[in-house]
């Protein structure tokens, strides 16, 4: 019989597994997806939110009339809003300003207050979301900071619920567990429990964005939201969350954005599971792992949230094309022009005027993106790393009229960021993006800046 609940809080957890029959076709090992978007708040974070609030009440940190505060990518905020409001608290969610707008809207709908702050600045910067919510927690009387990254009630939720559910649902046959790592709560709690009940025989695989530092990347930016560990080039002291225990993870599959996003789109079309980008990363990792396994193995992959929060992003063809993740018939797009253009030139934002001028000799249109200095760029240049532009004409003019000397740092000579189009967009769209005032447009392939096209190349 279908369940009848006295409280929505009773509808957290107990999510079904779905066999990925189409994506897994031709693979001997069965792959089952744990559909966490079927939780009452729509994500795996409902579990952590309930666990953290109950633990805070038990420990006397949260009292009647209190305020729950958290920095959240959205899903933890939704979970905390539902649990918090049901238990009579005020809820304030600090949301990264780059998060999808739908995420803030839904938090407000559940009765939370939303404070936006950046996460793209160095961690030490007082404007960073982390410090903004800490200050609020100090200033508001009776406030409790949930602190999901270091709160051990977060992984504990999965030790008590997600792990045992998977063990029971598979009748103890699960051999591999695959999940993304954000706070690490899911993989640490679920993976840790499955290892324990199986006598250590379950293998735990982390699905990580290619450039994330959990799996061995340099921490440079990626697109898939809510998973991975980002490292701003100016961050001095980096540490991993306490909710994450790296020894639980046997290995990582490092998944490029394109593979994650395209896999999430296939999940919706081929399996009827509309999920978010971190689910795409996890399933892409599960497919890679399962290909090397046999019929006696059983892979469980966790889908953290629903694709409804990303309809204007990965589930939109327009968005995918604008970021260079979708390329149609080559003649329609910018690929031929990109192949014919001079290679991309970038200038470090802290270079000298003289050095920059030298670099700009071969830049298409005499203009190049100014970028945050990062020694090597093995994962390509993300638009978020472009801080502005440098123009040969502007530098030459500044030298000619004595406003700058060749040894000066670029400083105020760094101009505004350049317009950006995806390689799958048309030359007409690229021309429109350049407009009348600019000389050059940057072109993205798989979300990374792959080249620059000067206005003349587009006519
Ligand atoms: N995917 C999504 C969509 C999430 O919201 C989160 C949690 N921030 C994760 C993955 C990662 O889960 P965890 O924090 O438990 O590692």
Coordinates of C-alpha atoms and ligand atoms in Angstrom, one line a residue:
X1 CA 0.0 0.0 0.0
X2 CA 1.2 3.5 -0.7
X3 CA 2.4 5.3 2.4
X4 CA 0.3 7.8 4.4
X5 CA 2.5 10.3 6.4
X6 CA 1.6 12.4 9.4
X7 CA 4.6 14.7 8.5
X8 CA 6.5 15.5 5.4
X9 CA 9.6 14.7 7.4
X10 CA 8.6 11.1 7.3
X11 CA 8.9 11.2 3.5
X12 CA 12.7 11.8 3.7
X13 CA 14.7 8.7 2.6
X14 CA 13.4 5.4 1.4
X15 CA 14.0 6.2 -2.2
X16 CA 13.8 3.6 -5.0
X17 CA 16.5 2.1 -7.2
X18 CA 16.0 2.1 -11.0
X19 CA 17.8 -0.2 -13.3
X20 CA 19.6 1.7 -16.1
X21 CA 18.7 -0.8 -18.7
X22 CA 19.3 1.4 -21.8
X23 CA 22.4 3.3 -20.8
X24 CA 23.8 0.0 -19.5
X25 CA 22.9 -2.0 -22.6
X26 CA 25.8 -4.3 -23.6
X27 CA 27.4 -4.0 -20.1
X28 CA 27.4 -7.3 -18.1
X29 CA 27.1 -5.8 -14.7
X30 CA 23.7 -4.4 -13.8
X31 CA 23.6 -0.7 -12.9
X32 CA 21.0 0.7 -10.5
X33 CA 20.3 4.4 -9.9
X34 CA 19.2 5.6 -6.5
X35 CA 16.7 8.3 -7.2
X36 CA 17.3 10.9 -4.5
X37 CA 15.3 13.5 -6.3
X38 CA 12.2 11.6 -5.0
X39 CA 12.9 12.9 -1.5
X40 CA 10.2 15.4 -0.3
X41 CA 12.5 18.4 -1.0
X42 CA 13.8 16.9 -4.2
X43 CA 17.4 16.0 -3.3
X44 CA 19.7 13.8 -1.3
X45 CA 20.3 16.8 1.0
X46 CA 17.0 16.3 2.8
X47 CA 18.6 13.4 4.6
X48 CA 21.6 15.5 5.8
X49 CA 19.3 18.4 6.8
X50 CA 17.0 16.3 8.9
X51 CA 20.0 14.6 10.6
X52 CA 21.8 17.9 11.3
X53 CA 18.8 19.7 12.7
X54 CA 17.9 16.7 15.0
X55 CA 21.5 16.5 16.2
X56 CA 21.6 20.3 16.9
X57 CA 18.4 20.0 19.0
X58 CA 19.7 17.0 20.8
X59 CA 23.0 18.9 21.6
X60 CA 21.2 22.0 22.7
X61 CA 22.6 24.2 19.9
X62 CA 19.2 24.9 18.4
X63 CA 16.4 26.0 20.8
X64 CA 12.8 27.1 20.2
X65 CA 12.7 30.5 18.4
X66 CA 16.2 29.8 17.0
X67 CA 17.5 30.6 13.5
X68 CA 19.1 28.1 11.1
X69 CA 21.8 29.5 8.9
X70 CA 23.8 27.8 6.1
X71 CA 25.8 28.4 3.0
X72 CA 24.3 26.1 0.5
X73 CA 24.3 25.4 -3.2
X74 CA 20.5 25.3 -2.8
X75 CA 19.6 21.7 -2.0
X76 CA 20.8 21.8 1.6
X77 CA 19.0 25.0 1.9
X78 CA 15.8 23.4 0.7
X79 CA 16.2 20.5 3.1
X80 CA 16.9 22.9 6.0
X81 CA 14.0 25.1 5.0
X82 CA 11.6 22.2 5.0
X83 CA 12.9 20.6 8.2
X84 CA 13.5 24.0 9.9
X85 CA 10.1 25.5 9.1
X86 CA 8.3 22.3 10.1
X87 CA 10.1 22.5 13.5
X88 CA 9.4 26.2 13.9
X89 CA 12.7 27.9 13.1
X90 CA 13.6 30.9 11.0
X91 CA 15.9 29.7 8.1
X92 CA 18.5 31.8 6.3
X93 CA 20.3 30.4 3.2
X94 CA 23.5 31.9 1.8
X95 CA 23.6 31.0 -1.8
X96 CA 26.5 31.2 -4.3
X97 CA 25.8 34.0 -6.7
X98 CA 26.6 31.8 -9.7
X99 CA 23.9 29.2 -8.7
X100 CA 20.9 28.8 -10.9
X101 CA 18.2 31.4 -10.1
X102 CA 15.6 28.7 -9.7
X103 CA 17.4 27.5 -6.7
X104 CA 17.0 30.8 -4.8
X105 CA 13.3 31.0 -5.9
X106 CA 12.5 27.7 -4.5
X107 CA 14.2 28.4 -1.2
X108 CA 12.0 31.5 -0.8
X109 CA 9.0 29.5 -1.7
X110 CA 9.7 27.2 1.2
X111 CA 9.9 30.2 3.5
X112 CA 13.7 30.6 3.7
X113 CA 15.4 34.0 3.4
X114 CA 18.1 34.1 0.8
X115 CA 21.5 36.0 1.0
X116 CA 23.6 35.9 -2.2
X117 CA 27.4 36.1 -2.0
X118 CA 30.3 35.0 -4.3
X119 CA 32.3 31.7 -4.0
X120 CA 34.6 32.6 -7.0
X121 CA 36.8 34.9 -4.9
X122 CA 39.7 33.6 -2.9
X123 CA 38.6 31.8 0.3
X124 CA 40.2 34.3 2.5
X125 CA 38.2 37.2 1.0
X126 CA 35.6 38.5 3.5
X127 CA 33.0 38.7 0.7
X128 CA 33.2 34.9 0.3
X129 CA 29.9 33.2 1.0
X130 CA 31.6 31.2 3.8
X131 CA 32.5 34.3 5.8
X132 CA 29.2 36.1 5.0
X133 CA 27.1 33.3 6.6
X134 CA 29.6 33.1 9.6
X135 CA 29.1 36.8 10.3
X136 CA 25.3 36.4 10.2
X137 CA 25.5 33.4 12.6
X138 CA 27.5 35.5 15.0
X139 CA 25.2 38.6 14.8
X140 CA 21.8 36.9 15.1
X141 CA 20.9 35.8 18.6
X142 CA 19.9 32.1 18.9
X143 CA 21.4 31.4 15.4
X144 CA 22.9 28.0 14.6
X145 CA 25.2 27.5 11.6
X146 CA 24.5 24.0 10.2
X147 CA 28.0 23.9 8.6
X148 CA 27.3 20.9 6.4
X149 CA 31.0 20.7 5.3
X150 CA 32.3 20.0 8.8
X151 CA 29.1 18.6 10.5
X152 CA 29.4 14.9 11.2
X153 CA 25.7 14.5 11.4
X154 CA 25.8 15.0 7.6
X155 CA 27.7 11.8 6.8
X156 CA 25.9 10.1 9.7
X157 CA 22.6 10.6 7.9
X158 CA 23.9 8.2 5.2
X159 CA 25.4 5.7 7.7
X160 CA 21.9 5.4 9.2
X161 CA 19.7 5.6 6.1
X162 CA 21.2 5.6 2.6
X163 CA 23.7 2.9 3.2
X164 CA 21.3 0.4 4.9
X165 CA 18.7 1.1 2.3
X166 CA 21.0 0.2 -0.6
X167 CA 22.2 -2.9 1.2
X168 CA 18.7 -4.0 1.8
X169 CA 17.4 -3.1 -1.6
X170 CA 20.1 -5.1 -3.3
X171 CA 19.8 -8.0 -0.9
X172 CA 23.5 -7.5 -0.1
X173 CA 24.5 -8.0 -3.7
X174 CA 25.9 -4.5 -4.3
X175 CA 29.6 -4.6 -5.2
X176 CA 30.3 -1.0 -6.3
X177 CA 28.9 2.3 -5.1
X178 CA 29.4 5.4 -7.2
X179 CA 28.7 9.0 -6.0
X180 CA 29.9 12.6 -6.5
X181 CA 31.7 14.4 -3.7
X182 CA 30.6 17.8 -2.6
X183 CA 30.8 18.0 1.2
X184 CA 31.7 14.3 1.0
X185 CA 28.8 13.4 3.3
X186 CA 27.1 11.0 0.9
X187 CA 30.1 9.1 -0.2
X188 CA 31.6 8.9 3.3
X189 CA 28.5 7.8 5.1
X190 CA 27.0 5.6 2.4
X191 CA 30.3 4.1 1.2
X192 CA 31.6 3.7 4.8
X193 CA 28.4 1.8 5.8
X194 CA 28.5 -0.4 2.7
X195 CA 32.1 -1.3 3.3
X196 CA 31.4 -2.2 6.9
X197 CA 28.3 -4.4 6.3
X198 CA 30.0 -6.1 3.4
X199 CA 33.2 -6.9 5.3
X200 CA 35.1 -4.5 3.1
X201 CA 34.1 -6.0 -0.2
X202 CA 32.1 -3.1 -1.6
X203 CA 34.3 -0.8 -3.8
X204 CA 33.5 2.9 -3.5
X205 CA 34.1 5.2 -6.5
X206 CA 34.0 9.0 -6.5
X207 CA 32.7 10.8 -9.6
X208 CA 34.7 14.0 -9.8
X209 CA 34.9 16.9 -12.2
X210 CA 38.1 16.5 -14.2
X211 CA 39.8 19.5 -12.8
X212 CA 38.5 19.1 -9.2
X213 CA 41.3 18.5 -6.6
X214 CA 39.5 15.6 -4.9
X215 CA 40.4 13.3 -7.8
X216 CA 43.8 14.8 -8.5
X217 CA 43.0 18.0 -10.6
X218 CA 44.5 21.4 -9.9
X219 CA 41.1 22.8 -8.6
X220 CA 40.6 25.1 -11.6
X221 CA 36.9 25.8 -12.5
X222 CA 34.4 23.4 -14.0
X223 CA 30.6 23.6 -14.8
X224 CA 29.0 20.7 -13.0
X225 CA 27.5 22.3 -9.8
X226 CA 27.6 20.9 -6.3
X227 CA 30.4 18.5 -6.6
X228 CA 34.2 18.7 -6.6
X229 CA 36.7 20.8 -4.7
X230 CA 37.6 24.2 -6.3
X231 CA 40.9 25.9 -5.5
X232 CA 41.1 29.7 -6.3
X233 CA 44.7 30.5 -7.5
X234 CA 45.0 33.0 -4.7
X235 CA 43.8 30.8 -1.9
X236 CA 46.5 30.4 0.7
X237 CA 45.3 27.6 3.0
X238 CA 43.2 24.9 1.5
X239 CA 41.5 22.1 3.4
X240 CA 39.0 19.4 2.7
X241 CA 35.7 19.2 4.6
X242 CA 35.5 17.1 7.8
X243 CA 32.4 15.4 6.4
X244 CA 34.7 13.8 3.8
X245 CA 36.9 10.9 4.7
X246 CA 39.1 10.2 1.7
X247 CA 40.0 6.7 2.9
X248 CA 36.5 5.6 2.1
X249 CA 37.0 6.3 -1.6
X250 CA 38.9 3.5 -3.4
X251 CA 39.3 5.4 -6.7
X252 CA 38.0 8.4 -8.7
X253 CA 36.6 8.6 -12.1
X254 CA 37.5 12.1 -13.4
X255 CA 34.7 13.2 -15.7
X256 CA 34.9 16.1 -18.1
X257 CA 32.0 18.5 -18.0
X258 CA 30.8 17.5 -21.5
X259 CA 30.6 13.8 -20.5
X260 CA 28.6 14.7 -17.4
X261 CA 26.2 17.0 -19.1
X262 CA 25.6 14.8 -22.1
X263 CA 25.0 11.8 -19.8
X264 CA 22.5 13.7 -17.7
X265 CA 20.6 14.5 -21.0
X266 CA 20.7 10.8 -22.0
X267 CA 19.3 9.8 -18.5
X268 CA 16.2 11.9 -19.2
X269 CA 15.7 10.8 -22.7
X270 CA 16.6 7.2 -22.5
X271 CA 15.7 6.2 -18.9
X272 CA 13.0 8.7 -18.1
X273 CA 15.0 10.1 -15.2
X274 CA 15.2 13.9 -15.2
X275 CA 18.3 14.6 -13.1
X276 CA 20.9 17.3 -12.5
X277 CA 24.5 17.6 -13.7
X278 CA 26.0 15.9 -10.7
X279 CA 23.8 12.9 -11.5
X280 CA 25.2 13.0 -15.0
X281 CA 28.8 12.9 -13.6
X282 CA 27.9 10.0 -11.3
X283 CA 26.3 7.9 -14.1
X284 CA 29.1 8.6 -16.5
X285 CA 31.5 7.3 -13.8
X286 CA 29.3 4.3 -13.1
X287 CA 29.2 3.4 -16.8
X288 CA 33.0 3.6 -17.0
X289 CA 33.3 1.4 -13.9
X290 CA 30.7 -1.1 -15.0
X291 CA 32.3 -1.7 -18.4
X292 CA 35.1 -3.5 -16.6
X293 CA 32.9 -5.7 -14.4
X294 CA 31.0 -9.0 -14.8
X295 CA 27.4 -10.3 -14.4
X296 CA 28.0 -11.1 -10.7
X297 CA 28.8 -7.5 -9.9
X298 CA 26.2 -4.9 -9.1
X299 CA 26.7 -1.2 -9.4
X300 CA 24.6 1.4 -7.5
X301 CA 25.0 5.0 -8.5
X302 CA 23.4 7.9 -6.6
X303 CA 21.4 10.6 -8.4
X304 CA 21.5 13.6 -6.0
X305 CA 18.8 15.9 -7.5
X306 CA 16.3 16.6 -10.2
X307 CA 16.8 18.2 -13.6
X308 CA 14.0 20.6 -13.0
X309 CA 16.4 23.0 -11.3
X310 CA 18.5 23.1 -14.5
X311 CA 15.9 23.4 -17.2
X312 CA 17.5 26.7 -18.3
X313 CA 21.0 25.1 -18.2
X314 CA 22.0 21.6 -19.2
X315 CA 18.5 20.6 -20.3
X316 CA 18.4 23.6 -22.6
X317 CA 19.8 23.2 -26.2
X318 CA 20.4 27.0 -26.3
X319 CA 22.5 27.0 -23.1
X320 CA 24.4 23.9 -24.2
X321 CA 25.2 25.5 -27.5
X322 CA 26.2 28.9 -26.0
X323 CA 28.8 27.1 -23.8
X324 CA 30.2 25.0 -26.7
X325 CA 28.8 21.7 -25.4
X326 CA 26.6 21.1 -28.4
X327 CA 27.9 21.3 -31.9
X328 CA 25.7 20.7 -34.9
X329 CA 26.5 20.3 -38.6
X330 CA 30.0 21.9 -38.9
X331 CA 29.0 24.2 -41.6
X332 CA 26.3 25.9 -39.4
X333 CA 28.7 26.7 -36.6
X334 CA 31.9 28.6 -35.9
X335 CA 34.2 25.5 -36.2
X336 CA 35.6 26.3 -39.7
X337 CA 36.3 30.0 -38.7
X338 CA 37.9 28.8 -35.5
X339 CA 40.2 26.3 -37.3
X340 CA 41.3 29.1 -39.7
X341 CA 42.0 31.7 -37.0
X342 CA 45.4 32.4 -35.3
X343 CA 45.8 30.4 -32.1
X344 CA 44.4 31.8 -28.9
X345 CA 46.7 34.3 -27.0
X346 CA 46.2 35.0 -23.4
X347 CA 47.9 37.6 -21.2
X348 CA 48.4 37.1 -17.4
X349 CA 46.6 40.0 -15.7
X350 CA 49.8 40.8 -13.7
X351 CA 52.1 40.9 -16.7
X352 CA 54.0 44.0 -17.7
X353 CA 52.9 46.3 -20.5
X354 CA 55.9 45.4 -22.6
X355 CA 55.5 41.7 -22.2
X356 CA 51.8 42.0 -23.0
X357 CA 52.5 43.9 -26.2
X358 CA 54.9 41.2 -27.3
X359 CA 52.2 38.5 -26.7
X360 CA 49.6 40.6 -28.5
X361 CA 51.5 40.6 -31.8
X362 CA 49.7 37.5 -33.0
X363 CA 46.4 37.9 -31.2
X364 CA 43.4 37.9 -33.5
X365 CA 42.1 41.5 -33.8
X366 CA 45.0 42.6 -31.6
X367 CA 43.0 41.8 -28.5
X368 CA 43.4 39.0 -26.0
X369 CA 41.7 37.8 -22.8
X370 CA 43.5 38.8 -19.5
X371 CA 43.5 35.8 -17.2
X372 CA 44.2 35.0 -13.6
X373 CA 47.8 33.7 -13.4
X374 CA 47.7 29.9 -13.0
X375 CA 51.0 28.3 -13.9
X376 CA 49.8 25.4 -16.1
X377 CA 46.4 25.1 -17.7
X378 CA 46.0 21.4 -18.3
X379 CA 42.2 21.6 -18.2
X380 CA 41.8 24.6 -20.5
X381 CA 40.7 28.1 -19.8
X382 CA 37.3 28.6 -18.2
X383 CA 35.5 31.8 -18.9
X384 CA 35.4 32.4 -15.1
X385 CA 39.3 32.7 -15.2
X386 CA 39.1 35.6 -17.7
X387 CA 39.2 38.8 -15.7
X388 CA 39.2 41.2 -18.7
X389 CA 40.9 42.0 -22.0
X390 CA 44.1 43.5 -23.2
X391 CA 44.2 45.5 -26.4
X392 CA 47.3 46.1 -28.5
X393 CA 46.1 49.6 -29.6
X394 CA 45.3 50.7 -26.1
X395 CA 48.7 49.6 -24.8
X396 CA 50.5 51.2 -27.7
X397 CA 48.6 54.5 -27.1
X398 CA 49.4 54.4 -23.4
X399 CA 53.1 54.0 -24.2
X400 CA 53.1 56.7 -26.9
X401 CA 51.5 59.4 -24.7
X402 CA 53.6 58.4 -21.6
X403 CA 50.8 57.1 -19.5
X404 CA 52.6 53.8 -19.1
X405 CA 56.2 52.5 -19.4
X406 CA 57.1 49.0 -20.7
X407 CA 58.0 47.7 -17.3
X408 CA 54.8 48.9 -15.6
X409 CA 52.2 46.2 -14.6
X410 CA 49.1 46.2 -16.8
X411 CA 46.8 47.5 -13.9
X412 CA 44.2 49.8 -15.2
X413 CA 45.1 49.0 -18.9
X414 CA 43.1 45.7 -18.5
X415 CA 39.9 46.4 -20.2
X416 CA 36.4 44.8 -19.9
X417 CA 35.9 41.1 -20.5
X418 CA 35.2 40.0 -24.1
X419 CA 31.9 38.7 -25.4
X420 CA 31.7 34.9 -25.5
X421 CA 29.8 32.5 -27.9
X422 CA 29.8 28.7 -28.2
X423 CA 31.3 26.9 -31.2
X424 CA 27.9 25.6 -32.1
X425 CA 26.5 29.1 -32.6
X426 CA 26.3 30.7 -36.0
X427 CA 28.6 33.4 -37.4
X428 CA 25.6 35.8 -37.3
X429 CA 25.2 35.2 -33.6
X430 CA 28.9 35.8 -33.1
X431 CA 28.7 39.0 -35.1
X432 CA 25.8 40.2 -32.9
X433 CA 27.8 39.4 -29.8
X434 CA 30.8 41.5 -31.0
X435 CA 28.4 44.4 -31.7
X436 CA 29.8 47.8 -32.8
X437 CA 31.9 48.6 -29.8
X438 CA 34.1 45.4 -29.6
X439 CA 36.7 43.9 -31.9
X440 CA 36.8 40.3 -30.8
X441 CA 34.6 37.5 -29.6
X442 CA 35.9 34.5 -27.6
X443 CA 34.7 31.0 -28.7
X444 CA 34.0 28.2 -26.2
X445 CA 34.4 24.5 -27.0
X446 CA 33.2 22.2 -24.2
X447 CA 32.9 25.2 -21.9
X448 CA 36.5 26.3 -22.3
X449 CA 37.9 29.2 -24.2
X450 CA 39.3 27.6 -27.4
X451 CA 39.9 30.6 -29.6
X452 CA 39.2 34.2 -30.5
X453 CA 37.6 35.6 -33.6
X454 CA 38.2 39.1 -34.8
X455 CA 35.3 41.1 -36.3
X456 CA 36.8 40.9 -39.8
X457 CA 36.8 37.0 -39.7
X458 CA 33.0 37.1 -39.2
X459 CA 32.0 39.2 -42.1
Ligands
LIG1 N1 24.9 16.8 -6.1 C1 24.1 17.7 -5.7 C2 23.1 18.3 -6.6 C3 24.2 18.3 -4.4 O1 23.3 19.2 -4.0 C4 25.2 17.8 -3.5 C5 25.3 18.4 -2.1 N2 25.9 19.7 -2.1 C6 26.1 16.8 -4.0 C7 25.9 16.3 -5.3 C8 27.2 16.3 -3.2 O2 26.8 15.5 -2.0 P1 27.6 15.6 -0.7 O3 27.6 17.0 -0.2 O4 26.9 14.6 0.2 O5 29.0 15.1 -1.1

